[in-house]
Coordinates of N, CA, C and O in Angstrom, one line a residue:
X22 N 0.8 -1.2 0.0 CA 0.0 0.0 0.0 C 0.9 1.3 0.0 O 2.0 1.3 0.5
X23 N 0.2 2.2 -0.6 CA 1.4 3.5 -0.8 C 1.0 4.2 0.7 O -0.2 4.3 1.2
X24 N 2.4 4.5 1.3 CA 2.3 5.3 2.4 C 1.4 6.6 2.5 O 0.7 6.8 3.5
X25 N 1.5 7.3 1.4 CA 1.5 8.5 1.0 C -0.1 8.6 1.1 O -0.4 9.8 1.3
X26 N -1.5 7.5 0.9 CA -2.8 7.3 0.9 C -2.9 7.0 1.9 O -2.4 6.0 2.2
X27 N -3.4 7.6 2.7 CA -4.7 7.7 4.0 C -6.3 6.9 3.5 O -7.2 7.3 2.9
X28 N -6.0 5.6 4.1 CA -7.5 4.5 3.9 C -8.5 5.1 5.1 O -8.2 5.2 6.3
X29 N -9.4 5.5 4.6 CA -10.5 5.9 5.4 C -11.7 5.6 5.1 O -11.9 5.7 3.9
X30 N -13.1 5.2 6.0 CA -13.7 4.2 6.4 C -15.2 5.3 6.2 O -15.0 6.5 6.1
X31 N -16.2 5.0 6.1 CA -17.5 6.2 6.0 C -18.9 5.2 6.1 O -18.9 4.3 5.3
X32 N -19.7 5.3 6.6 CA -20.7 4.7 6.6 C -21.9 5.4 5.7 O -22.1 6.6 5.8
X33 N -22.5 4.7 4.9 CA -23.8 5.2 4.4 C -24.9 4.6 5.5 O -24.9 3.4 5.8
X34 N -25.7 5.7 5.9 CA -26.7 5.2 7.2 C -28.2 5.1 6.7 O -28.8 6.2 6.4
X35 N -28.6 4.5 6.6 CA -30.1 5.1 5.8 C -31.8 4.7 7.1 O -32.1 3.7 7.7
X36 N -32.3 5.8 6.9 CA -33.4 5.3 8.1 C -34.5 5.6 6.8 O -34.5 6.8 6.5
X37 N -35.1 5.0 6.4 CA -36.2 4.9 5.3 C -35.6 5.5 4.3 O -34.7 4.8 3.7
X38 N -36.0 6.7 3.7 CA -35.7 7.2 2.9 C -34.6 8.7 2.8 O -34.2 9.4 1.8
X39 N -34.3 8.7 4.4 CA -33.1 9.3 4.3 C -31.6 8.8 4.5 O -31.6 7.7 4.9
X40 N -30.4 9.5 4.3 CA -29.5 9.2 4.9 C -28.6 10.3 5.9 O -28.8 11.5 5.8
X41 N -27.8 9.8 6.7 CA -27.4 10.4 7.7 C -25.6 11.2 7.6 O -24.5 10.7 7.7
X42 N -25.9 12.7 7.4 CA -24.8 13.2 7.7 C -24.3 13.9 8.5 O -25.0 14.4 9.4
X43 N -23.0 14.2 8.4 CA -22.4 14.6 9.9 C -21.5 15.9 9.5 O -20.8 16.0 8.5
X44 N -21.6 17.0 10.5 CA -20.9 18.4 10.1 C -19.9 18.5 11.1 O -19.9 18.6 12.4
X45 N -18.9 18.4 10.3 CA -17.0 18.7 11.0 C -17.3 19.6 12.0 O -18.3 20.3 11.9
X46 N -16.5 19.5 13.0 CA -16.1 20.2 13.7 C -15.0 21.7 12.9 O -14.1 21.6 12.0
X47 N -15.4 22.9 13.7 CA -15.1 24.0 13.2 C -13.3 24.2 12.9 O -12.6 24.9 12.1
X48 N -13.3 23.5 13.8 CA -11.5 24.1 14.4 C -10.4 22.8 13.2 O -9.2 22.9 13.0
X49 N -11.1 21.8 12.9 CA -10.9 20.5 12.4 C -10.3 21.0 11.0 O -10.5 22.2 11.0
X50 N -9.6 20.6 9.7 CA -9.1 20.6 8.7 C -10.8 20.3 7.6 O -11.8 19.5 7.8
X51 N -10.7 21.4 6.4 CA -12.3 21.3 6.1 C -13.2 21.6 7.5 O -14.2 21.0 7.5
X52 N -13.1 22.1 8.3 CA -14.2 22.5 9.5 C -15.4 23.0 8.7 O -15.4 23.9 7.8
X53 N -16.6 22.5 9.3 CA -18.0 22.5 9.0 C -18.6 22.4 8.1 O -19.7 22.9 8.0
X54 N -18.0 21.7 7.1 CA -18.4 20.9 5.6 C -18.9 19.7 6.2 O -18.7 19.3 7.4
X55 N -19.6 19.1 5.2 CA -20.7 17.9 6.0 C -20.0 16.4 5.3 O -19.3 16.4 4.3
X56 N -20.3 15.5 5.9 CA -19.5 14.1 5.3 C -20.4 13.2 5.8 O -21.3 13.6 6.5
X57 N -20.2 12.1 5.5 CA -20.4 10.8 6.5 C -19.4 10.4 7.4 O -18.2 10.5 7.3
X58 N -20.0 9.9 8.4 CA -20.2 9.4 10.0 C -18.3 8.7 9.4 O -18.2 8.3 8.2
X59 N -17.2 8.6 10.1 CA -16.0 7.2 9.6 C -15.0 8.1 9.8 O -15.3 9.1 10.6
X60 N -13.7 8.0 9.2 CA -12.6 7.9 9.5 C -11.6 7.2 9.6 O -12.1 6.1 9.6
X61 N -10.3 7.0 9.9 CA -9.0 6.5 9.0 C -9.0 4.8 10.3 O -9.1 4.4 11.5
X62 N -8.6 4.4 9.0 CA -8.3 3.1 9.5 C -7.0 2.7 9.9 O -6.0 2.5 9.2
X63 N -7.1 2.6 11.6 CA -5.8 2.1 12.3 C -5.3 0.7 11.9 O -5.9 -0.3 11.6
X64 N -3.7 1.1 12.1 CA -2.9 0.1 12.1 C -3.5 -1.4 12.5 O -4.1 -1.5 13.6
X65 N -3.5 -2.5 11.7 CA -4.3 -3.5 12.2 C -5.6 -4.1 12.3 O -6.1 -5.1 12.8
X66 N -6.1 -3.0 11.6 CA -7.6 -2.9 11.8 C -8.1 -3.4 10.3 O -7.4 -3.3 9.2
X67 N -9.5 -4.0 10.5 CA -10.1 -4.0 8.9 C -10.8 -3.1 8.9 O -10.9 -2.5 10.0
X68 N -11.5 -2.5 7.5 CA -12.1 -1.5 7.6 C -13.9 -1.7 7.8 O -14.8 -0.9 7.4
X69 N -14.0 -2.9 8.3 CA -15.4 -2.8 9.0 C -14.7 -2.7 10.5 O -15.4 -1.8 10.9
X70 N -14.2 -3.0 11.2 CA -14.0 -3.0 12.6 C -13.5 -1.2 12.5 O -13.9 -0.5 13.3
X71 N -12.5 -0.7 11.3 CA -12.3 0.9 11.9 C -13.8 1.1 11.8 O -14.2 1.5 12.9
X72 N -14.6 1.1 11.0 CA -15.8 1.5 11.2 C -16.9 1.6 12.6 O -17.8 2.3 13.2
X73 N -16.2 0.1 12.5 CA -17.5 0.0 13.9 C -16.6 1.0 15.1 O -17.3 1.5 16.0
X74 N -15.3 1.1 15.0 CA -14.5 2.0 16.5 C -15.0 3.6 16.0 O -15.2 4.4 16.9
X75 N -15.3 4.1 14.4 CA -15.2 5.7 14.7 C -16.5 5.6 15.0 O -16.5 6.2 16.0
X76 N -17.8 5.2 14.9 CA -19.3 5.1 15.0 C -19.1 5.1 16.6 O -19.2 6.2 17.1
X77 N -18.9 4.5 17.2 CA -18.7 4.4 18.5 C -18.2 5.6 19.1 O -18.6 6.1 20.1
X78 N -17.3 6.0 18.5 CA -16.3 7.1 19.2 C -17.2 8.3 19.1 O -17.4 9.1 20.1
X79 N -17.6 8.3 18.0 CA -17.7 9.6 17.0 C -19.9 9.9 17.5 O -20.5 10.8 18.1
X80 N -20.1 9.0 17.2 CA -21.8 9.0 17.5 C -22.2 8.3 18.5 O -23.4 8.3 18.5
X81 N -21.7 7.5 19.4 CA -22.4 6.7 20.5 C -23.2 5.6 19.8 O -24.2 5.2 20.4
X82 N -22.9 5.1 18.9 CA -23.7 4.4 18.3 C -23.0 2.7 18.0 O -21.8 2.5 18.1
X83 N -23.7 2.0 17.6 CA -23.2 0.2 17.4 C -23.4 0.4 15.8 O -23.9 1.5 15.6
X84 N -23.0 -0.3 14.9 CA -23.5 -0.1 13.3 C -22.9 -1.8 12.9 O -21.8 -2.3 13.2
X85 N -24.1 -2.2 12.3 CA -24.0 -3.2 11.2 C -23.6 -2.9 10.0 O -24.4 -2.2 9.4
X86 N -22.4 -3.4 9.3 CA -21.3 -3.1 8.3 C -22.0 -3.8 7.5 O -22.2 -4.9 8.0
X87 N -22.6 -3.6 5.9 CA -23.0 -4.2 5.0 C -22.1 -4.2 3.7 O -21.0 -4.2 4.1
X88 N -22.1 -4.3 2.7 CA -21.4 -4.2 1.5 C -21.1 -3.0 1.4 O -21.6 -2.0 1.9
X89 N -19.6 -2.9 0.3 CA -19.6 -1.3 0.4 C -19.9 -0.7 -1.0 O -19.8 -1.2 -2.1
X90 N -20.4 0.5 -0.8 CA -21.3 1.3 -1.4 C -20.7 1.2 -2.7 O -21.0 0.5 -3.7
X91 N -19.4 2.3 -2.3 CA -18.6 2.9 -3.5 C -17.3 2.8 -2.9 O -17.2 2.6 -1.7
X92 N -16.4 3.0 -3.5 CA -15.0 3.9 -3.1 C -14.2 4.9 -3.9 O -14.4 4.9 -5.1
X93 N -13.0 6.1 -3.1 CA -13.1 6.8 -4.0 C -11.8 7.6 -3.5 O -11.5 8.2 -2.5
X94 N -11.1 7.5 -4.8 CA -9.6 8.2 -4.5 C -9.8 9.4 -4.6 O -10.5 9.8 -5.5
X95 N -9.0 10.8 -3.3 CA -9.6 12.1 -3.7 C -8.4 12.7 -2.8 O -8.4 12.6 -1.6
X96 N -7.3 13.4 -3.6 CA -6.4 14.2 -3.6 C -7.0 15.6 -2.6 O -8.1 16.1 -2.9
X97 N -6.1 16.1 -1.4 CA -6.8 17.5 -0.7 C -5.4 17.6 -0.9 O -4.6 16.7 -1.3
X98 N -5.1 19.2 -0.6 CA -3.7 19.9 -0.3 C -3.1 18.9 0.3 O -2.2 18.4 -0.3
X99 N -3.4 18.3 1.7 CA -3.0 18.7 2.8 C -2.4 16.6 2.3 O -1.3 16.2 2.2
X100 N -3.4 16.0 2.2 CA -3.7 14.7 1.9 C -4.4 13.9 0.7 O -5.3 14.4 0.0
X101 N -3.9 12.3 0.5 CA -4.6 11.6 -0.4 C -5.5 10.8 0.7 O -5.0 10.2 1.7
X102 N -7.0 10.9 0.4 CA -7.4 9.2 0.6 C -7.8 8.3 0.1 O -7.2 8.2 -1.0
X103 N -8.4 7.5 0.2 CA -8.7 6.7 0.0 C -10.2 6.1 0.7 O -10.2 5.3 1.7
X104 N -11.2 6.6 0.1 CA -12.5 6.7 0.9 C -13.5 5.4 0.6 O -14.3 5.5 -0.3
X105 N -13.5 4.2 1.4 CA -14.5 3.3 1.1 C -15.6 3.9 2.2 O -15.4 4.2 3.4
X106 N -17.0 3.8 1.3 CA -18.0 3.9 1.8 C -18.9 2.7 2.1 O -19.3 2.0 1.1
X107 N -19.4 2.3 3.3 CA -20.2 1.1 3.5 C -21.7 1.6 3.6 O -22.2 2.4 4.4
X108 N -22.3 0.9 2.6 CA -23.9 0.4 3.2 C -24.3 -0.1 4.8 O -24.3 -1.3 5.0
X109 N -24.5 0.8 5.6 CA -24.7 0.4 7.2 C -26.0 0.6 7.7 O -27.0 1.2 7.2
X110 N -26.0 0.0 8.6 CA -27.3 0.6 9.5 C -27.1 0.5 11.0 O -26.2 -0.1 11.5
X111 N -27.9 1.2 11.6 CA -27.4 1.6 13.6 C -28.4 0.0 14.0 O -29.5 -0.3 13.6
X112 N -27.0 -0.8 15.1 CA -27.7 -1.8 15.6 C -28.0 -1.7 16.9 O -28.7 -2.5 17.6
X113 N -27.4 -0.6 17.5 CA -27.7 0.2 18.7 C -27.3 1.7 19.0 O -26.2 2.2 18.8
X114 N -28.4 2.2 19.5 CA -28.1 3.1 20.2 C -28.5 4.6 19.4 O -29.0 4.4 18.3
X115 N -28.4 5.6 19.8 CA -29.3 6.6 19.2 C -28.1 7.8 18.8 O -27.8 8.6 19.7
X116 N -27.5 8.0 17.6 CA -26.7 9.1 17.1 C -26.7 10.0 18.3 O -27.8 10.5 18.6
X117 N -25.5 10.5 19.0 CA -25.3 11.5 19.8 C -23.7 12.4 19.0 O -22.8 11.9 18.3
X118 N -23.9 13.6 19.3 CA -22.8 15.0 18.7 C -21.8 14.8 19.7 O -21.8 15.6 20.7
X119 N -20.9 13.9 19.8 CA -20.0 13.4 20.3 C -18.4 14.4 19.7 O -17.5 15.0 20.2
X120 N -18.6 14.3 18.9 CA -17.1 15.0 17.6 C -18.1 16.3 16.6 O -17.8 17.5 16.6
X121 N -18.9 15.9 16.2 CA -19.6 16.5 15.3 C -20.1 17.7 15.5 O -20.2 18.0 16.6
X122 N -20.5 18.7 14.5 CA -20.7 20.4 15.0 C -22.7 20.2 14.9 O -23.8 20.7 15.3
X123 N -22.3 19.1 13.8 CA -24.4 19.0 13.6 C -24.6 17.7 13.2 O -23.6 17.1 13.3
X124 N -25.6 16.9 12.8 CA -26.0 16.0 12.4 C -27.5 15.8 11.9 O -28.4 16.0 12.6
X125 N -27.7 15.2 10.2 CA -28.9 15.7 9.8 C -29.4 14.3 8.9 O -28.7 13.6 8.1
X126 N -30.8 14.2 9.3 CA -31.3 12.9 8.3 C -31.4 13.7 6.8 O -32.2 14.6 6.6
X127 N -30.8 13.3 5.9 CA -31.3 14.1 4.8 C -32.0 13.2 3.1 O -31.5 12.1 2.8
X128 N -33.0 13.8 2.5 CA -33.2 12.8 1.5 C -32.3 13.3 0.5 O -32.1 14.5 0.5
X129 N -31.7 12.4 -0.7 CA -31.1 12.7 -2.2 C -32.0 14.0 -2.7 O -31.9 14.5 -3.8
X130 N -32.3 14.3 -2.3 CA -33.3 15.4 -2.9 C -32.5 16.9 -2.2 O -32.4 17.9 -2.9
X131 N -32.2 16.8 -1.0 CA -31.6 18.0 -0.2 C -30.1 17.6 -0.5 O -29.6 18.5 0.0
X132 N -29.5 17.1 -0.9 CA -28.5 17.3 -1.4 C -27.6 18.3 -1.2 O -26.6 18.4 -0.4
X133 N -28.3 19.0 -2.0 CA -27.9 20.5 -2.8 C -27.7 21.6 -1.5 O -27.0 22.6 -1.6
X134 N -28.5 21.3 -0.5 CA -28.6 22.4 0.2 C -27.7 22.1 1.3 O -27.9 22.3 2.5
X135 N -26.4 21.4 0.8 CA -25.2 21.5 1.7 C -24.0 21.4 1.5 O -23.8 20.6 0.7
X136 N -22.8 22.2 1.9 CA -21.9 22.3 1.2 C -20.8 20.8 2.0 O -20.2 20.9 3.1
X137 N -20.6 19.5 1.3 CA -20.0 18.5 1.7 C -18.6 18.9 0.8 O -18.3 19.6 -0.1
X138 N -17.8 17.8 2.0 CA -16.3 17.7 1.8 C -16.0 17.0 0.1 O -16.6 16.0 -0.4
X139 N -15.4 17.3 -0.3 CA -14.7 17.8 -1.6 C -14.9 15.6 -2.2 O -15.7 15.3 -3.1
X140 N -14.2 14.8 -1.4 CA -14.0 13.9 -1.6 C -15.4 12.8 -1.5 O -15.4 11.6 -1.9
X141 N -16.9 13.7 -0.7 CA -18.1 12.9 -1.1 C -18.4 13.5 -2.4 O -19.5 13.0 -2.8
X142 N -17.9 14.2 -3.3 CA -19.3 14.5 -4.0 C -19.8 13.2 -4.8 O -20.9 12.7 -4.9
X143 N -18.4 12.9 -5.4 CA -18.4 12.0 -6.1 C -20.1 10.6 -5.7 O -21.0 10.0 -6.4
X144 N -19.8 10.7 -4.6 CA -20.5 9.3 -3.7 C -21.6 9.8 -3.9 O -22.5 9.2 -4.6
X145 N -21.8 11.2 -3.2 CA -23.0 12.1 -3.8 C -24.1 12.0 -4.9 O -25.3 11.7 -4.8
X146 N -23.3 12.2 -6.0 CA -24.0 12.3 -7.7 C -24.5 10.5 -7.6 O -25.4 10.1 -8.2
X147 N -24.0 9.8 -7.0 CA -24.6 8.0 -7.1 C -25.8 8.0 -6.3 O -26.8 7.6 -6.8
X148 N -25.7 8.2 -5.4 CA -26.8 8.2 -4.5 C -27.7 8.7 -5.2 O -28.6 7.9 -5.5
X149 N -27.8 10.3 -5.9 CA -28.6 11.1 -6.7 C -29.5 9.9 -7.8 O -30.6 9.6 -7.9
X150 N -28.3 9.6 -8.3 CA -28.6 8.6 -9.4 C -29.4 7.5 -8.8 O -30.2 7.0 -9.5
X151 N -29.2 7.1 -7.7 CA -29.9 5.5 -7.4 C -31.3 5.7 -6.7 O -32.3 5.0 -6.5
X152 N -30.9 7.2 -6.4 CA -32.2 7.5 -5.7 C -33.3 6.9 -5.1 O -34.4 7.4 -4.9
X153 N -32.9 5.6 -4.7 CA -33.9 4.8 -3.9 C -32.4 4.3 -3.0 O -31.2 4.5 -3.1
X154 N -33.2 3.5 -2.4 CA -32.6 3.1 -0.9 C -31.7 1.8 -1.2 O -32.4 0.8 -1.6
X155 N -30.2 1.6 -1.0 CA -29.6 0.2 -1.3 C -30.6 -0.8 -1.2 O -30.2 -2.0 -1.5

């Protein structure tokens, strides 16, 4: 694996017909741009187990790791990642702003009315396109 790529982990959450996003923390790199729930996968770890540790960390929450969505190479200044996204759902416990500045159920339709981090859009325009629920 190239050193130089940051593997990082994202859950897609879906409660009917929305899905669940999450707004950076202010002070954070990209601060207050919106993403999915995840983050980088520690040494040793698979990337359903980093998932189930940032869900936990990050929202107070348990999550069932399903297939993954999409994935998606996306160059910032600062960093490369490498973003797999999973099809998830909460198997306990009720989303709490643990890290997060907001948190919002949103449908493909509101989209638009948020400015997300550089490296979802991509994931974004699919969802648009599938526009129903995995």
């Amino acid at each position: 694996m190239d050193n130089n790529i940051t593997e990082v982990v994202a859950a897609l959450i879906w409660n009917e017909d929305k899905f669940m996003i999450c707004q950076r923390p202010a002070h954070k790199a990209r601060g207050l741009l919106w993403e999915f729930v995840g983050g980088k996968v520690e040494l040793g770890e698979t990337k359903e187990q980093a998932l189930i540790r940032e869900c936990r960390e990050e929202l107070a929450i348990t999550v069932s790791v399903g297939a993954v969505f999409m994935d998606v190479l996306h160059e910032y200044p600062d960093l490369t990642v490498h973003l797999t996204l999973f099809n998830s759902s909460i198997a306990e416990g009720v989303p709490q702003r643990i890290e997060h500045n907001d948190i919002r159920w949103i449908t493909a339709d509101e989209i638009g009315n948020y400015e997300f981090c550089p490296a979802d859009k991509e994931i974004l325009r699919r969802i648009v396109s599938n526009s129903c629920k995995p």
